[in-house]
Coordinates of C-alpha atoms in Angstrom, one line a residue:
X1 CA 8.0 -24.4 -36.6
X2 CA 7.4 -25.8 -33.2
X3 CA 3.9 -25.2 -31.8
X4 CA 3.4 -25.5 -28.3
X5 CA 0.1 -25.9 -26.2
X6 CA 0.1 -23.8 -23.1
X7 CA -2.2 -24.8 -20.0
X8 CA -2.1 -21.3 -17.5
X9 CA -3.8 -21.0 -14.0
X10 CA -4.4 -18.0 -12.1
X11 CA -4.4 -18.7 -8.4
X12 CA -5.5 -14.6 -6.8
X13 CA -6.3 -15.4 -3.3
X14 CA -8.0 -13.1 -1.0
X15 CA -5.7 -12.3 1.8
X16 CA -6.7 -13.9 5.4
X17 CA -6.0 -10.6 7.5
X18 CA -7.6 -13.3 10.3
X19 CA -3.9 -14.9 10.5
X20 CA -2.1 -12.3 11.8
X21 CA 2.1 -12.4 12.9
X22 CA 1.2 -10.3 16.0
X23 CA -1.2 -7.9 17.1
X24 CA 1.0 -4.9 17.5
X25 CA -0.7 -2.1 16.2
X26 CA -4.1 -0.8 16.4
X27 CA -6.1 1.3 13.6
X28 CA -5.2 5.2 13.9
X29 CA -9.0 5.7 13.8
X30 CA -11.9 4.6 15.0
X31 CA -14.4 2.6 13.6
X32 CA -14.5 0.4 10.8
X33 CA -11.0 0.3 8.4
X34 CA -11.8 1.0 4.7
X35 CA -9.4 1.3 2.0
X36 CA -8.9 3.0 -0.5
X37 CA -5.1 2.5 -1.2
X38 CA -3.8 -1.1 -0.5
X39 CA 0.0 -2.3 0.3
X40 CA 2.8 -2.3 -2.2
X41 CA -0.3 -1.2 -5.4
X42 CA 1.3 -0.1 -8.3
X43 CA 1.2 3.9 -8.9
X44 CA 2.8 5.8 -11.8
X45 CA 6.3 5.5 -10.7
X46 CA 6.4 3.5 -7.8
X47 CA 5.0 1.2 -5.5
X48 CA 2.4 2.6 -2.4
X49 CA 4.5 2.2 1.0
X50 CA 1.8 2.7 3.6
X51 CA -2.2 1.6 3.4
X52 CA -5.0 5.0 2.5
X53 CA -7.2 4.9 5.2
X54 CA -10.6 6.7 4.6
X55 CA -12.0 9.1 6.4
X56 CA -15.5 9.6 4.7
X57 CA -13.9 12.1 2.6
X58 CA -14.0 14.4 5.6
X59 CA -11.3 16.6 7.3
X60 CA -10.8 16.8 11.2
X61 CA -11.3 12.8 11.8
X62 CA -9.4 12.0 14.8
X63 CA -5.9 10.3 14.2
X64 CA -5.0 8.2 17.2
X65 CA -1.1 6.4 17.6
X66 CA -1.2 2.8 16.5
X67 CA 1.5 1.5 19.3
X68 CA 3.0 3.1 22.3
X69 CA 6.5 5.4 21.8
X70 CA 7.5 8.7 21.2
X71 CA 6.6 11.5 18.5
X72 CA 10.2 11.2 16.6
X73 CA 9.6 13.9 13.6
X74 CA 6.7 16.2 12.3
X75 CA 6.6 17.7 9.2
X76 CA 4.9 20.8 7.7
X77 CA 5.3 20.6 3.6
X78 CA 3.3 21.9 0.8
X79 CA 3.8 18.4 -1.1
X80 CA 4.5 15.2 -0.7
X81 CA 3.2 13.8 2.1
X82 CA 2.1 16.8 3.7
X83 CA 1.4 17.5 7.7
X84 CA 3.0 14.1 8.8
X85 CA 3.6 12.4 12.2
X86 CA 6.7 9.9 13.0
X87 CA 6.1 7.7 15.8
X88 CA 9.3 5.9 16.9
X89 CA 8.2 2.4 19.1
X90 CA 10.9 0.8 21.5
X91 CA 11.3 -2.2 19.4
X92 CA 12.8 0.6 16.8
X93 CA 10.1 0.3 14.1
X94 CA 8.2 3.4 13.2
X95 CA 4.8 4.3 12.1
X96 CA 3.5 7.5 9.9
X97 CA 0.6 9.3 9.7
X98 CA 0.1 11.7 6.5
X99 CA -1.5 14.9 4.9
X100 CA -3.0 15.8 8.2
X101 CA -5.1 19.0 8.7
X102 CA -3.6 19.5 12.1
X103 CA -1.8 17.9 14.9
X104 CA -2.8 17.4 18.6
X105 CA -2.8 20.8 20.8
X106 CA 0.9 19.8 21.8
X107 CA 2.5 19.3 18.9
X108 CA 0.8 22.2 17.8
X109 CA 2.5 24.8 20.1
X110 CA 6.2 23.2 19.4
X111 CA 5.0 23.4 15.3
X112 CA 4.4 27.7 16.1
X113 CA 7.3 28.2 18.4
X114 CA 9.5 26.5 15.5
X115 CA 8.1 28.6 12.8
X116 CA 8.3 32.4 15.0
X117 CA 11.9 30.7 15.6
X118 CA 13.2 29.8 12.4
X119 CA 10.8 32.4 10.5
X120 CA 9.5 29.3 8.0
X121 CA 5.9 28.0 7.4
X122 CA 7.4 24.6 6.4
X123 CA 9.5 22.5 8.2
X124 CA 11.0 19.6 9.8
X125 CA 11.0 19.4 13.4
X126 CA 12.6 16.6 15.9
X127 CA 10.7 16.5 19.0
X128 CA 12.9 15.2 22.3
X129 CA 11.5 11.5 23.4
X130 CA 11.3 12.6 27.0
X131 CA 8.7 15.4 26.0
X132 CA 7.0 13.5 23.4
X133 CA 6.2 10.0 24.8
X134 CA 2.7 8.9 23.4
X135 CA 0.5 6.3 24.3
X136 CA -1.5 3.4 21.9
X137 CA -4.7 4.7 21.5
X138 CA -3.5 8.5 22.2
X139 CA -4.8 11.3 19.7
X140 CA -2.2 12.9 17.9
X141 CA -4.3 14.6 15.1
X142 CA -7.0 15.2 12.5
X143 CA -7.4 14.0 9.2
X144 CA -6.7 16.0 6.1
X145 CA -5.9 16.8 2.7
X146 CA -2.8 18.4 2.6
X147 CA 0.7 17.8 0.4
X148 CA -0.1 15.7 -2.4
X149 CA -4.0 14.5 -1.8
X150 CA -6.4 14.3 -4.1
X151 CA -8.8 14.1 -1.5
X152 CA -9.1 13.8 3.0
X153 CA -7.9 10.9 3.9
X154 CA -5.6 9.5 5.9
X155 CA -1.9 7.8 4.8
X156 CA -0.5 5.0 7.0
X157 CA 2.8 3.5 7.3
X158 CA 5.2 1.2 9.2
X159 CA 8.8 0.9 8.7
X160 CA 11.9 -0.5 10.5
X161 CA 14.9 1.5 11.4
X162 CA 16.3 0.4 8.3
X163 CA 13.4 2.0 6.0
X164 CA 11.7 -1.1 5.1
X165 CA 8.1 -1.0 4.7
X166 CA 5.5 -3.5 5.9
X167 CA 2.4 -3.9 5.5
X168 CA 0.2 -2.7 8.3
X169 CA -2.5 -5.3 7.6
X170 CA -0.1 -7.9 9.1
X171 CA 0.7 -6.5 11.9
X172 CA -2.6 -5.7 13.1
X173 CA -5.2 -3.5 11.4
X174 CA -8.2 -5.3 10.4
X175 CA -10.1 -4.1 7.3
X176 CA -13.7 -6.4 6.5
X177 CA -12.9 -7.6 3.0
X178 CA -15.5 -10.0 1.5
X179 CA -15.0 -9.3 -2.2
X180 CA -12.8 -11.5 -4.2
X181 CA -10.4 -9.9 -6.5
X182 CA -11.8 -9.0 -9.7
X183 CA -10.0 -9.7 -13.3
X184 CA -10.5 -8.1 -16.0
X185 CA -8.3 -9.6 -18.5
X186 CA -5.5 -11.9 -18.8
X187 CA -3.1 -11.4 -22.0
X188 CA -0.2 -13.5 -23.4
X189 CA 2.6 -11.0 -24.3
X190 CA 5.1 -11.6 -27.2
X191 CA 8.5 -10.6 -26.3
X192 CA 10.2 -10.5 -29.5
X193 CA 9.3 -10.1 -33.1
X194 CA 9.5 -14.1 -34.0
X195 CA 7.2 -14.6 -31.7
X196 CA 3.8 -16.2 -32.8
X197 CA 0.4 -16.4 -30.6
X198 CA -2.3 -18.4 -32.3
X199 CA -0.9 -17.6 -35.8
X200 CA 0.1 -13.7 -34.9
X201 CA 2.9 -11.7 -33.3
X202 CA 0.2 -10.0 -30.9
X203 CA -0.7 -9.5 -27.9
X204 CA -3.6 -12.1 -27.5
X205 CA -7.0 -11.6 -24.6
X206 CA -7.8 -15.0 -23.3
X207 CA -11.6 -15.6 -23.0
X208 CA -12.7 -15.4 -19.5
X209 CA -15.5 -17.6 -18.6
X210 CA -17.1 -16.2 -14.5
X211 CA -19.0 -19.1 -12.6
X212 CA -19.7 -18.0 -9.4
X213 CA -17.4 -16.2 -8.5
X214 CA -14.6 -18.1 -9.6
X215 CA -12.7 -17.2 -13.2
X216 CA -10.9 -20.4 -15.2
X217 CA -10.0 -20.7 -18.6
X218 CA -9.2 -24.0 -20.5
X219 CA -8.3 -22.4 -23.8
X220 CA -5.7 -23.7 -26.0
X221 CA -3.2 -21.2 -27.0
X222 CA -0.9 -22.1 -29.8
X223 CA 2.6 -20.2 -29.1
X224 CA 5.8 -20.6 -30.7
X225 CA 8.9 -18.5 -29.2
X226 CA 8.5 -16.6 -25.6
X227 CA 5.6 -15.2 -24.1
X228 CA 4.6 -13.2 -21.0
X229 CA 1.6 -12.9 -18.9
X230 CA -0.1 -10.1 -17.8
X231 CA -3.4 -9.8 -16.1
X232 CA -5.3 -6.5 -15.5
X233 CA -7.1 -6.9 -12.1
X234 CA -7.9 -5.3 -8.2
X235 CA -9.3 -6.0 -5.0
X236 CA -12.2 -3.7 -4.3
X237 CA -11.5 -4.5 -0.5
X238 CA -16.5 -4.1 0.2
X239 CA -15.1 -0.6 -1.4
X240 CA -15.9 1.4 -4.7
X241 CA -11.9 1.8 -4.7
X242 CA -10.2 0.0 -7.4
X243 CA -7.4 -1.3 -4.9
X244 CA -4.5 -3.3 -5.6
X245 CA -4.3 -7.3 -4.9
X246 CA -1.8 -8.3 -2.1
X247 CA -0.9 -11.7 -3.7
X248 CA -1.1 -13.2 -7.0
X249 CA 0.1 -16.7 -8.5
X250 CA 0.9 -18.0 -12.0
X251 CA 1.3 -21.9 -12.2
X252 CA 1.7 -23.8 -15.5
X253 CA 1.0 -27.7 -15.6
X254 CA 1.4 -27.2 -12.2
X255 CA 4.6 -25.7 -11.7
X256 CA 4.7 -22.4 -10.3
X257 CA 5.9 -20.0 -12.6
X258 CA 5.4 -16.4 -10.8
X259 CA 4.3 -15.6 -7.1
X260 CA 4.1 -12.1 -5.6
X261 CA 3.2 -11.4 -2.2
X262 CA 2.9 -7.7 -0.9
X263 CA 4.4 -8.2 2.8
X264 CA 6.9 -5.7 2.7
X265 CA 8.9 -3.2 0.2
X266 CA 12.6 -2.5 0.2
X267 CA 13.3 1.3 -0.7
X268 CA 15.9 0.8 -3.1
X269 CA 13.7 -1.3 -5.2
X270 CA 10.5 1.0 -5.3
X271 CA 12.4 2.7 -8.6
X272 CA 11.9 -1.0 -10.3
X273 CA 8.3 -0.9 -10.8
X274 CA 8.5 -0.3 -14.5
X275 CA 10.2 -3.8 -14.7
X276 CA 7.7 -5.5 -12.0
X277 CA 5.0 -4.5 -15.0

């Protein structure tokens, strides 16, 4: 049997959000940007479109418009993503802003004549652009916990007309992020039964070594038939949130093996998050 000796490097770089593509948005609140949801993280059955922007844990935090257009939709719904605001910008991308407590004292009165109107506490409503024109900086409602929040905060997201999703950090919002990514554990998978790790067909936990900061292993690991990789690991972002990373790297001898970067998410491909594991 053929026994192999396998070299691995994790490269988990914390993201620059110092080199940004453009400045085109601003944060929808005031005040320092703290995460506690991160870009394209991996949740139960898909991956996070938007960034979770704390509010403190507080409802009624001001929401302001990230970039100049017009309110496009608002939304009143018991789950999901709750009280939500569309803006539509003139270079056709939109951004979204979720589980509100309430909206601005405008949108307000359309939301009420809507619901005497159509005789509905939820619904779906598609302000006219010439009424609903909003400036960057403009308030256009409170923070909140409604739809499905497990606690205030504040849901972000930009999209193109197409329904892409991008990440907010690169277009923009700053968030102070000092921390490097933490890793807990890096495994070799086997991915069939003839597989053998270091004498066993197991999953086998590399030893993880931390000097300052920094995390390298040069075990041997004896493998004969195919392996995966998986690492168990998050970017705390100076938060107590267990965020995801935004990019990660696997090289071996030098070759790059695997390279994920969380710029932007197609919609169609959110359902393949199972095989992305």
């Amino acid at each position: 049997m053929k026994i192999q000796s396998v070299f691995l490097l994790f490269v988990l770089p914390i993201c620059s959000f110092g080199q940004m593509r453009h400045n085109y948005l601003r944060a929808p609140v005031k005040g320092t940007v703290s995460l506690s949801g991160t870009f394209g993280e991996l949740r139960g059955n898909h991956f996070h479109k938007g960034i979770d922007i704390r509010t403190k844990k507080r409802k009624g935090v001001k929401i302001y418009a990230a970039a100049s257009g017009y309110i496009s939709k608002v939304v009143l719904s018991p789950w999901g993503y709750g009280k939500r605001v569309e803006i539509t910008h003139p270079n056709g991308y939109k951004t979204l802003y979720a589980h509100l407590d309430r909206f601005n004292a405008k949108i307000e009165s359309l939301v009420k004549r809507k619901q005497y109107q159509r005789k509905r506490n939820f619904l779906t409503v598609y302000p006219s652009q010439k009424n609903f024109s909003v400036k960057k900086g403009e308030l256009i409602g409170y923070s909140g916990n409604t739809g499905s929040s497990q606690a205030p905060h504040l849901h972000f997201e930009l999209r193109d007309a197409n329904g892409i999703a991008y990440n907010p950090l690169s277009y923009g919002i700053r968030v102070k992020d000092h921390a490097p990514p933490t890793v807990r554990n890096v495994y070799v998978i086997p991915l069939d039964g003839s597989t053998i790790i270091n004498g066993a067909n197991e999953p086998y936990t590399l030893a993880l070594p931390r000097s300052q900061g920094s995390i390298q292993s040069d075990e041997i690991i004896k493998v004969a038939g195919r392996v995966g990789i998986a690492v168990d690991t998050e970017d705390a972002q100076n938060s107590a949130n267990r965020n995801g990373i935004y990019s990660i790297k696997l090289t071996i001898n030098g070759d790059e093996a695997f390279y994920q970067k969380m710029d932007y998410l197609q919609p169609q491909r959110s359902k393949f998050i199972r095989s992305h594991m």
